[in-house]
């Protein structure tokens, strides 16, 4: 009997290797996984790399307790020699110093945090990424050119931050040039606000890294770019424990807009945050382009926000209105 699911996974892996990353014959490709990675996804990626004529090496470490925790020394040394990095880890490798150093040396990378066969073969994973790019680019350009961003919501969010010196990335699952990084599935205009400028409150009502679907909203109050109070139920308490005592764990390290029309809400932040018109923010390490380093990066999702840059509305109640 034909295993159609396996065929779909193989097709998605081929798309990542050949379209997203444009892997060339002879390149050295590191597949950085952990003990909780979906083995079917890992195997499909290795097969696609081999079919492209490149040399794939599988690296597996114990799963990290928190997103952004450093990789071990073996993984770090291996990443240093890679031309291409693909990381289907269960917690994010994308914000670790080891990956950033590899990018600075000219590697390119696709991160696939928490991606299983289900995410790879449906929803955001099968989007038209040329369309995702068309949706994302005007938002990224507006944020890059702007001086101040404001995020509000009917749930009570109202935060402003400076965009001085900020470059907003176009997350559309393409990383074809040295130093580029994207996620898969992707679909976001991502940026780190200017350090120390976030002021106000953001109310997450969707999902969050390591917390899953939120059972009740989490209110995070910021003063000069630092989370000074976290309110909500038991998941808010868990979030406080996650960042408590972590250097720069209270930093506002990201404000990004979801731009993938095919993304679904699954209670998995990796796909949830790609939904069109959502906003996710992060506590801890700044995304690429930011200046604050931390051994943790926790995304939290707002489902129906309004986003303004210098008074121009980009997103209104969860619907993108900036299209050009």
mmCIF file of C-alpha atoms in Angstrom:
data_model
loop_
_atom_site.group_PDB
_atom_site.id
_atom_site.type_symbol
_atom_site.label_atom_id
_atom_site.label_comp_id
_atom_site.label_asym_id
_atom_site.label_seq_id
_atom_site.Cartn_x
_atom_site.Cartn_y
_atom_site.Cartn_z
ATOM 1 C CA UNK A 1 0.000 0.000 0.000
ATOM 2 C CA UNK A 2 1.291 3.443 -0.886
ATOM 3 C CA UNK A 3 2.290 5.519 2.148
ATOM 4 C CA UNK A 4 0.857 8.852 1.040
ATOM 5 C CA UNK A 5 1.824 10.579 4.295
ATOM 6 C CA UNK A 6 5.479 9.635 3.767
ATOM 7 C CA UNK A 7 5.314 10.930 0.197
ATOM 8 C CA UNK A 8 3.936 14.270 1.439
ATOM 9 C CA UNK A 9 6.688 14.571 4.047
ATOM 10 C CA UNK A 10 9.330 13.800 1.416
ATOM 11 C CA UNK A 11 7.859 16.427 -0.926
ATOM 12 C CA UNK A 12 7.911 19.050 1.836
ATOM 13 C CA UNK A 13 11.503 18.184 2.751
ATOM 14 C CA UNK A 14 12.505 18.476 -0.910
ATOM 15 C CA UNK A 15 10.891 21.925 -1.029
ATOM 16 C CA UNK A 16 12.876 23.056 2.020
ATOM 17 C CA UNK A 17 16.183 21.788 0.674
ATOM 18 C CA UNK A 18 15.820 22.855 -2.961
ATOM 19 C CA UNK A 19 13.526 25.898 -2.866
ATOM 20 C CA UNK A 20 13.922 27.473 0.573
ATOM 21 C CA UNK A 21 17.660 26.853 0.882
ATOM 22 C CA UNK A 22 18.735 26.174 -2.731
ATOM 23 C CA UNK A 23 21.229 23.574 -1.491
ATOM 24 C CA UNK A 24 23.985 22.932 -4.009
ATOM 25 C CA UNK A 25 25.959 19.756 -4.742
ATOM 26 C CA UNK A 26 28.946 19.332 -2.440
ATOM 27 C CA UNK A 27 27.677 21.626 0.324
ATOM 28 C CA UNK A 28 27.928 20.485 3.932
ATOM 29 C CA UNK A 29 24.500 20.451 5.569
ATOM 30 C CA UNK A 30 23.983 20.065 9.306
ATOM 31 C CA UNK A 31 20.634 18.648 10.455
ATOM 32 C CA UNK A 32 20.518 19.729 14.112
ATOM 33 C CA UNK A 33 17.865 17.751 15.975
ATOM 34 C CA UNK A 34 17.141 16.659 19.539
ATOM 35 C CA UNK A 35 15.672 13.644 21.290
ATOM 36 C CA UNK A 36 12.122 14.963 20.826
ATOM 37 C CA UNK A 37 12.375 15.733 17.102
ATOM 38 C CA UNK A 38 9.979 13.953 14.733
ATOM 39 C CA UNK A 39 12.210 11.234 13.258
ATOM 40 C CA UNK A 40 10.177 11.015 10.062
ATOM 41 C CA UNK A 41 10.887 14.699 9.410
ATOM 42 C CA UNK A 42 14.588 14.238 10.183
ATOM 43 C CA UNK A 43 14.886 11.230 7.862
ATOM 44 C CA UNK A 44 13.093 13.045 5.033
ATOM 45 C CA UNK A 45 15.429 16.042 5.340
ATOM 46 C CA UNK A 46 18.519 13.816 5.218
ATOM 47 C CA UNK A 47 17.180 12.040 2.134
ATOM 48 C CA UNK A 48 16.426 15.339 0.389
ATOM 49 C CA UNK A 49 19.909 16.656 1.139
ATOM 50 C CA UNK A 50 21.480 13.502 -0.306
ATOM 51 C CA UNK A 51 19.278 13.739 -3.400
ATOM 52 C CA UNK A 52 20.527 17.301 -3.930
ATOM 53 C CA UNK A 53 24.105 16.014 -4.069
ATOM 54 C CA UNK A 54 25.082 17.598 -0.757
ATOM 55 C CA UNK A 55 26.541 15.918 2.308
ATOM 56 C CA UNK A 56 24.179 15.790 5.276
ATOM 57 C CA UNK A 57 25.297 15.210 8.848
ATOM 58 C CA UNK A 58 22.789 14.467 11.593
ATOM 59 C CA UNK A 59 23.455 16.073 14.990
ATOM 60 C CA UNK A 60 21.292 15.058 17.949
ATOM 61 C CA UNK A 61 21.417 16.500 21.459
ATOM 62 C CA UNK A 62 19.123 16.150 24.477
ATOM 63 C CA UNK A 63 16.101 18.434 24.211
ATOM 64 C CA UNK A 64 16.581 21.791 25.920
ATOM 65 C CA UNK A 65 14.147 22.754 28.674
ATOM 66 C CA UNK A 66 13.734 26.273 27.312
ATOM 67 C CA UNK A 67 13.744 27.844 23.868
ATOM 68 C CA UNK A 68 17.063 29.528 23.143
ATOM 69 C CA UNK A 69 19.164 27.570 25.632
ATOM 70 C CA UNK A 70 22.707 27.080 24.313
ATOM 71 C CA UNK A 71 23.565 24.017 22.261
ATOM 72 C CA UNK A 72 26.205 21.680 23.630
ATOM 73 C CA UNK A 73 29.854 21.996 22.591
ATOM 74 C CA UNK A 74 29.649 19.166 20.059
ATOM 75 C CA UNK A 75 26.731 20.782 18.239
ATOM 76 C CA UNK A 76 28.436 24.189 18.427
ATOM 77 C CA UNK A 77 31.623 22.861 16.831
ATOM 78 C CA UNK A 78 29.697 21.073 14.097
ATOM 79 C CA UNK A 79 27.633 24.141 13.195
ATOM 80 C CA UNK A 80 30.863 26.078 12.743
ATOM 81 C CA UNK A 81 31.747 23.906 9.751
ATOM 82 C CA UNK A 82 28.362 23.870 8.031
ATOM 83 C CA UNK A 83 27.396 25.663 4.825
ATOM 84 C CA UNK A 84 23.717 25.062 5.549
ATOM 85 C CA UNK A 85 21.869 24.385 8.816
ATOM 86 C CA UNK A 86 18.392 22.877 9.233
ATOM 87 C CA UNK A 87 17.125 22.582 12.797
ATOM 88 C CA UNK A 88 13.963 20.526 13.428
ATOM 89 C CA UNK A 89 14.510 20.750 17.193
ATOM 90 C CA UNK A 90 11.677 20.632 19.731
ATOM 91 C CA UNK A 91 12.806 23.897 21.372
ATOM 92 C CA UNK A 92 14.272 26.779 19.406
ATOM 93 C CA UNK A 93 17.900 26.603 18.295
ATOM 94 C CA UNK A 94 17.431 29.823 16.321
ATOM 95 C CA UNK A 95 18.263 32.196 19.171
ATOM 96 C CA UNK A 96 21.375 30.428 20.433
ATOM 97 C CA UNK A 97 24.797 32.081 20.173
ATOM 98 C CA UNK A 98 26.110 29.041 18.315
ATOM 99 C CA UNK A 99 23.698 29.494 15.421
ATOM 100 C CA UNK A 100 24.268 33.236 15.283
ATOM 101 C CA UNK A 101 28.022 32.667 15.062
ATOM 102 C CA UNK A 102 27.513 30.212 12.202
ATOM 103 C CA UNK A 103 25.393 32.781 10.335
ATOM 104 C CA UNK A 104 28.079 35.410 10.855
ATOM 105 C CA UNK A 105 30.548 33.022 9.222
ATOM 106 C CA UNK A 106 28.329 32.742 6.151
ATOM 107 C CA UNK A 107 26.096 29.740 6.822
ATOM 108 C CA UNK A 108 22.408 29.970 5.970
ATOM 109 C CA UNK A 109 19.671 28.321 7.969
ATOM 110 C CA UNK A 110 16.077 27.169 8.174
ATOM 111 C CA UNK A 111 14.683 26.594 11.667
ATOM 112 C CA UNK A 112 11.764 24.201 12.148
ATOM 113 C CA UNK A 113 11.077 24.375 15.865
ATOM 114 C CA UNK A 114 8.557 21.771 17.011
ATOM 115 C CA UNK A 115 7.606 20.858 13.443
ATOM 116 C CA UNK A 116 6.087 17.399 13.060
ATOM 117 C CA UNK A 117 4.715 15.556 10.050
ATOM 118 C CA UNK A 118 1.358 17.280 10.613
ATOM 119 C CA UNK A 119 2.815 20.807 10.458
ATOM 120 C CA UNK A 120 5.038 19.931 7.515
ATOM 121 C CA UNK A 121 2.258 18.589 5.299
ATOM 122 C CA UNK A 122 -0.641 20.938 6.055
ATOM 123 C CA UNK A 123 -1.522 24.508 6.931
ATOM 124 C CA UNK A 124 1.404 26.925 6.870
ATOM 125 C CA UNK A 125 3.737 24.213 5.621
ATOM 126 C CA UNK A 126 2.013 24.041 2.226
ATOM 127 C CA UNK A 127 1.522 27.778 1.666
ATOM 128 C CA UNK A 128 2.368 29.608 -1.531
ATOM 129 C CA UNK A 129 5.527 31.309 -0.252
ATOM 130 C CA UNK A 130 5.678 33.733 -3.134
ATOM 131 C CA UNK A 131 2.291 35.008 -1.879
ATOM 132 C CA UNK A 132 3.622 35.057 1.694
ATOM 133 C CA UNK A 133 6.506 37.220 0.496
ATOM 134 C CA UNK A 134 4.095 39.616 -1.249
ATOM 135 C CA UNK A 135 2.102 40.032 1.969
ATOM 136 C CA UNK A 136 5.143 40.382 4.211
ATOM 137 C CA UNK A 137 7.316 42.814 2.255
ATOM 138 C CA UNK A 138 5.144 45.980 2.582
ATOM 139 C CA UNK A 139 4.837 45.450 6.344
ATOM 140 C CA UNK A 140 8.575 44.916 6.753
ATOM 141 C CA UNK A 141 9.340 47.992 4.664
ATOM 142 C CA UNK A 142 6.966 50.159 6.733
ATOM 143 C CA UNK A 143 8.489 48.997 10.011
ATOM 144 C CA UNK A 144 12.044 49.488 8.743
ATOM 145 C CA UNK A 145 11.237 53.017 7.565
ATOM 146 C CA UNK A 146 9.267 53.899 10.710
ATOM 147 C CA UNK A 147 10.287 55.553 13.934
ATOM 148 C CA UNK A 148 7.641 54.296 16.369
ATOM 149 C CA UNK A 149 5.333 51.273 16.618
ATOM 150 C CA UNK A 150 2.156 50.914 18.656
ATOM 151 C CA UNK A 151 0.341 47.632 19.362
ATOM 152 C CA UNK A 152 -3.170 47.649 20.812
ATOM 153 C CA UNK A 153 -5.989 45.117 21.132
ATOM 154 C CA UNK A 154 -9.543 44.808 22.410
ATOM 155 C CA UNK A 155 -8.135 42.516 25.127
ATOM 156 C CA UNK A 156 -6.265 45.470 26.656
ATOM 157 C CA UNK A 157 -2.905 45.637 24.881
ATOM 158 C CA UNK A 158 -1.405 49.095 24.484
ATOM 159 C CA UNK A 159 2.353 49.255 23.979
ATOM 160 C CA UNK A 160 4.633 51.633 22.125
ATOM 161 C CA UNK A 161 8.301 51.213 21.225
ATOM 162 C CA UNK A 162 10.929 52.961 19.169
ATOM 163 C CA UNK A 163 11.958 51.645 15.751
ATOM 164 C CA UNK A 164 15.077 53.788 15.490
ATOM 165 C CA UNK A 165 17.813 51.722 13.859
ATOM 166 C CA UNK A 166 15.493 48.729 13.425
ATOM 167 C CA UNK A 167 15.508 46.595 10.274
ATOM 168 C CA UNK A 168 12.455 44.367 9.890
ATOM 169 C CA UNK A 169 13.023 40.960 8.333
ATOM 170 C CA UNK A 170 10.899 39.318 5.634
ATOM 171 C CA UNK A 171 10.166 35.816 6.898
ATOM 172 C CA UNK A 172 8.999 33.837 3.868
ATOM 173 C CA UNK A 173 10.969 30.585 4.246
ATOM 174 C CA UNK A 174 13.767 31.684 1.923
ATOM 175 C CA UNK A 175 17.409 31.524 3.062
ATOM 176 C CA UNK A 176 19.431 31.281 -0.092
ATOM 177 C CA UNK A 177 22.286 33.694 0.581
ATOM 178 C CA UNK A 178 25.128 33.591 3.147
ATOM 179 C CA UNK A 179 24.010 34.730 6.586
ATOM 180 C CA UNK A 180 20.281 34.444 5.867
ATOM 181 C CA UNK A 181 17.901 32.680 8.243
ATOM 182 C CA UNK A 182 14.198 31.919 8.093
ATOM 183 C CA UNK A 183 11.756 29.528 9.671
ATOM 184 C CA UNK A 184 9.662 26.800 8.091
ATOM 185 C CA UNK A 185 6.755 27.054 8.115
ATOM 186 C CA UNK A 186 7.195 30.804 7.864
ATOM 187 C CA UNK A 187 5.248 33.952 7.290
ATOM 188 C CA UNK A 188 6.109 36.939 9.442
ATOM 189 C CA UNK A 189 7.489 40.452 9.369
ATOM 190 C CA UNK A 190 9.906 40.115 12.270
ATOM 191 C CA UNK A 191 11.890 42.691 14.206
ATOM 192 C CA UNK A 192 13.304 43.577 17.600
ATOM 193 C CA UNK A 193 12.191 47.006 18.848
ATOM 194 C CA UNK A 194 14.917 49.427 19.868
ATOM 195 C CA UNK A 195 16.408 48.239 23.150
ATOM 196 C CA UNK A 196 14.900 49.694 26.300
ATOM 197 C CA UNK A 197 12.007 51.499 24.601
ATOM 198 C CA UNK A 198 8.992 49.213 25.013
ATOM 199 C CA UNK A 199 6.419 50.896 27.244
ATOM 200 C CA UNK A 200 2.941 49.631 28.141
ATOM 201 C CA UNK A 201 1.187 46.263 28.235
ATOM 202 C CA UNK A 202 0.745 43.357 25.824
ATOM 203 C CA UNK A 203 -2.024 40.814 26.401
ATOM 204 C CA UNK A 204 -1.348 37.375 24.925
ATOM 205 C CA UNK A 205 -4.509 35.378 24.209
ATOM 206 C CA UNK A 206 -3.347 32.728 21.734
ATOM 207 C CA UNK A 207 -0.460 30.425 22.578
ATOM 208 C CA UNK A 208 3.130 30.587 23.823
ATOM 209 C CA UNK A 209 6.384 28.672 23.719
ATOM 210 C CA UNK A 210 6.274 25.728 26.124
ATOM 211 C CA UNK A 211 2.864 26.769 27.441
ATOM 212 C CA UNK A 212 0.828 25.737 24.406
ATOM 213 C CA UNK A 213 -2.685 27.111 23.962
ATOM 214 C CA UNK A 214 -3.409 29.755 26.583
ATOM 215 C CA UNK A 215 -6.319 28.891 28.847
ATOM 216 C CA UNK A 216 -6.675 32.526 29.851
ATOM 217 C CA UNK A 217 -4.941 35.732 28.731
ATOM 218 C CA UNK A 218 -1.479 36.629 30.030
ATOM 219 C CA UNK A 219 -0.854 40.355 30.611
ATOM 220 C CA UNK A 220 2.806 41.417 30.423
ATOM 221 C CA UNK A 221 3.571 44.972 31.566
ATOM 222 C CA UNK A 222 6.718 46.644 30.202
ATOM 223 C CA UNK A 223 8.746 49.575 31.431
ATOM 224 C CA UNK A 224 11.751 50.699 29.381
ATOM 225 C CA UNK A 225 11.748 47.451 27.447
ATOM 226 C CA UNK A 226 11.611 45.175 30.485
ATOM 227 C CA UNK A 227 8.748 43.009 31.715
ATOM 228 C CA UNK A 228 7.989 44.343 35.182
ATOM 229 C CA UNK A 229 4.738 42.482 35.899
ATOM 230 C CA UNK A 230 3.090 39.337 34.524
ATOM 231 C CA UNK A 231 -0.567 38.683 35.292
ATOM 232 C CA UNK A 232 -2.944 35.822 34.536
ATOM 233 C CA UNK A 233 -3.593 32.295 35.720
ATOM 234 C CA UNK A 234 -1.364 29.299 36.275
ATOM 235 C CA UNK A 235 0.299 29.663 32.863
ATOM 236 C CA UNK A 236 1.291 33.239 33.745
ATOM 237 C CA UNK A 237 2.891 31.861 36.896
ATOM 238 C CA UNK A 238 4.718 29.261 34.812
ATOM 239 C CA UNK A 239 5.971 32.027 32.517
ATOM 240 C CA UNK A 240 7.277 33.942 35.529
ATOM 241 C CA UNK A 241 9.157 30.824 36.657
ATOM 242 C CA UNK A 242 10.603 30.348 33.156
ATOM 243 C CA UNK A 243 12.216 33.791 33.065
ATOM 244 C CA UNK A 244 12.914 34.262 36.772
ATOM 245 C CA UNK A 245 16.634 34.512 37.415
ATOM 246 C CA UNK A 246 17.499 34.293 33.701
ATOM 247 C CA UNK A 247 19.783 37.111 32.624
ATOM 248 C CA UNK A 248 17.779 39.404 30.299
ATOM 249 C CA UNK A 249 14.859 36.983 30.406
ATOM 250 C CA UNK A 250 12.575 39.985 30.944
ATOM 251 C CA UNK A 251 13.722 41.776 27.765
ATOM 252 C CA UNK A 252 11.208 42.646 25.038
ATOM 253 C CA UNK A 253 13.130 40.910 22.263
ATOM 254 C CA UNK A 254 10.653 40.842 19.403
ATOM 255 C CA UNK A 255 7.455 42.274 17.956
ATOM 256 C CA UNK A 256 6.412 40.499 14.751
ATOM 257 C CA UNK A 257 3.357 40.257 12.485
ATOM 258 C CA UNK A 258 2.048 36.958 11.069
ATOM 259 C CA UNK A 259 1.625 36.828 7.278
ATOM 260 C CA UNK A 260 0.859 33.249 6.191
ATOM 261 C CA UNK A 261 -2.702 32.788 4.812
ATOM 262 C CA UNK A 262 -2.500 29.002 5.183
ATOM 263 C CA UNK A 263 -1.458 28.990 8.851
ATOM 264 C CA UNK A 264 -3.828 27.412 11.366
ATOM 265 C CA UNK A 265 -4.273 27.836 15.092
ATOM 266 C CA UNK A 266 -3.102 24.546 16.598
ATOM 267 C CA UNK A 267 -1.904 25.559 20.042
ATOM 268 C CA UNK A 268 1.648 25.214 18.666
ATOM 269 C CA UNK A 269 3.299 28.648 18.590
ATOM 270 C CA UNK A 270 5.516 27.636 15.663
ATOM 271 C CA UNK A 271 2.504 27.615 13.322
ATOM 272 C CA UNK A 272 0.090 29.780 15.313
ATOM 273 C CA UNK A 273 2.272 32.888 15.117
ATOM 274 C CA UNK A 274 2.315 32.718 11.304
ATOM 275 C CA UNK A 275 -1.450 33.329 11.046
ATOM 276 C CA UNK A 276 -2.212 36.446 9.015
ATOM 277 C CA UNK A 277 -2.772 39.520 11.167
ATOM 278 C CA UNK A 278 -1.574 38.095 14.466
ATOM 279 C CA UNK A 279 1.258 39.616 16.479
ATOM 280 C CA UNK A 280 3.723 37.765 18.633
ATOM 281 C CA UNK A 281 6.175 39.254 21.058
ATOM 282 C CA UNK A 282 9.062 37.610 22.841
ATOM 283 C CA UNK A 283 10.697 37.716 26.231
ATOM 284 C CA UNK A 284 14.445 37.126 26.363
ATOM 285 C CA UNK A 285 16.934 37.055 23.536
ATOM 286 C CA UNK A 286 16.433 39.595 20.757
ATOM 287 C CA UNK A 287 15.776 38.296 17.255
ATOM 288 C CA UNK A 288 18.496 38.783 14.633
ATOM 289 C CA UNK A 289 19.230 42.499 14.435
ATOM 290 C CA UNK A 290 18.541 43.120 18.130
ATOM 291 C CA UNK A 291 21.232 43.775 20.700
ATOM 292 C CA UNK A 292 20.170 41.947 23.875
ATOM 293 C CA UNK A 293 21.494 38.443 24.528
ATOM 294 C CA UNK A 294 19.734 35.929 26.735
ATOM 295 C CA UNK A 295 19.737 32.112 27.026
ATOM 296 C CA UNK A 296 15.968 32.033 26.462
ATOM 297 C CA UNK A 297 13.422 33.290 23.918
ATOM 298 C CA UNK A 298 9.712 32.852 24.671
ATOM 299 C CA UNK A 299 7.115 33.853 22.066
ATOM 300 C CA UNK A 300 3.582 34.848 23.110
ATOM 301 C CA UNK A 301 0.722 35.380 20.651
ATOM 302 C CA UNK A 302 -1.927 38.105 20.261
ATOM 303 C CA UNK A 303 -4.744 36.883 18.006
ATOM 304 C CA UNK A 304 -6.523 40.096 16.924
ATOM 305 C CA UNK A 305 -4.188 43.073 17.425
ATOM 306 C CA UNK A 306 -4.017 46.484 15.821
ATOM 307 C CA UNK A 307 -0.571 47.688 14.741
ATOM 308 C CA UNK A 308 0.353 51.257 13.848
ATOM 309 C CA UNK A 309 3.671 52.683 12.675
ATOM 310 C CA UNK A 310 3.966 56.468 12.916
ATOM 311 C CA UNK A 311 0.178 56.677 12.918
ATOM 312 C CA UNK A 312 -0.324 54.506 9.817
ATOM 313 C CA UNK A 313 -2.405 51.386 10.500
ATOM 314 C CA UNK A 314 -0.733 48.210 9.243
ATOM 315 C CA UNK A 315 -3.029 45.705 10.971
ATOM 316 C CA UNK A 316 -6.517 46.395 12.339
ATOM 317 C CA UNK A 317 -8.216 43.924 14.684
ATOM 318 C CA UNK A 318 -6.248 41.038 13.216
ATOM 319 C CA UNK A 319 -6.643 42.008 9.553
ATOM 320 C CA UNK A 320 -3.724 43.286 7.459
ATOM 321 C CA UNK A 321 -4.594 46.593 5.778
ATOM 322 C CA UNK A 322 -1.114 47.582 4.578
ATOM 323 C CA UNK A 323 -0.783 45.838 1.219
ATOM 324 C CA UNK A 324 1.588 48.072 -0.719
#
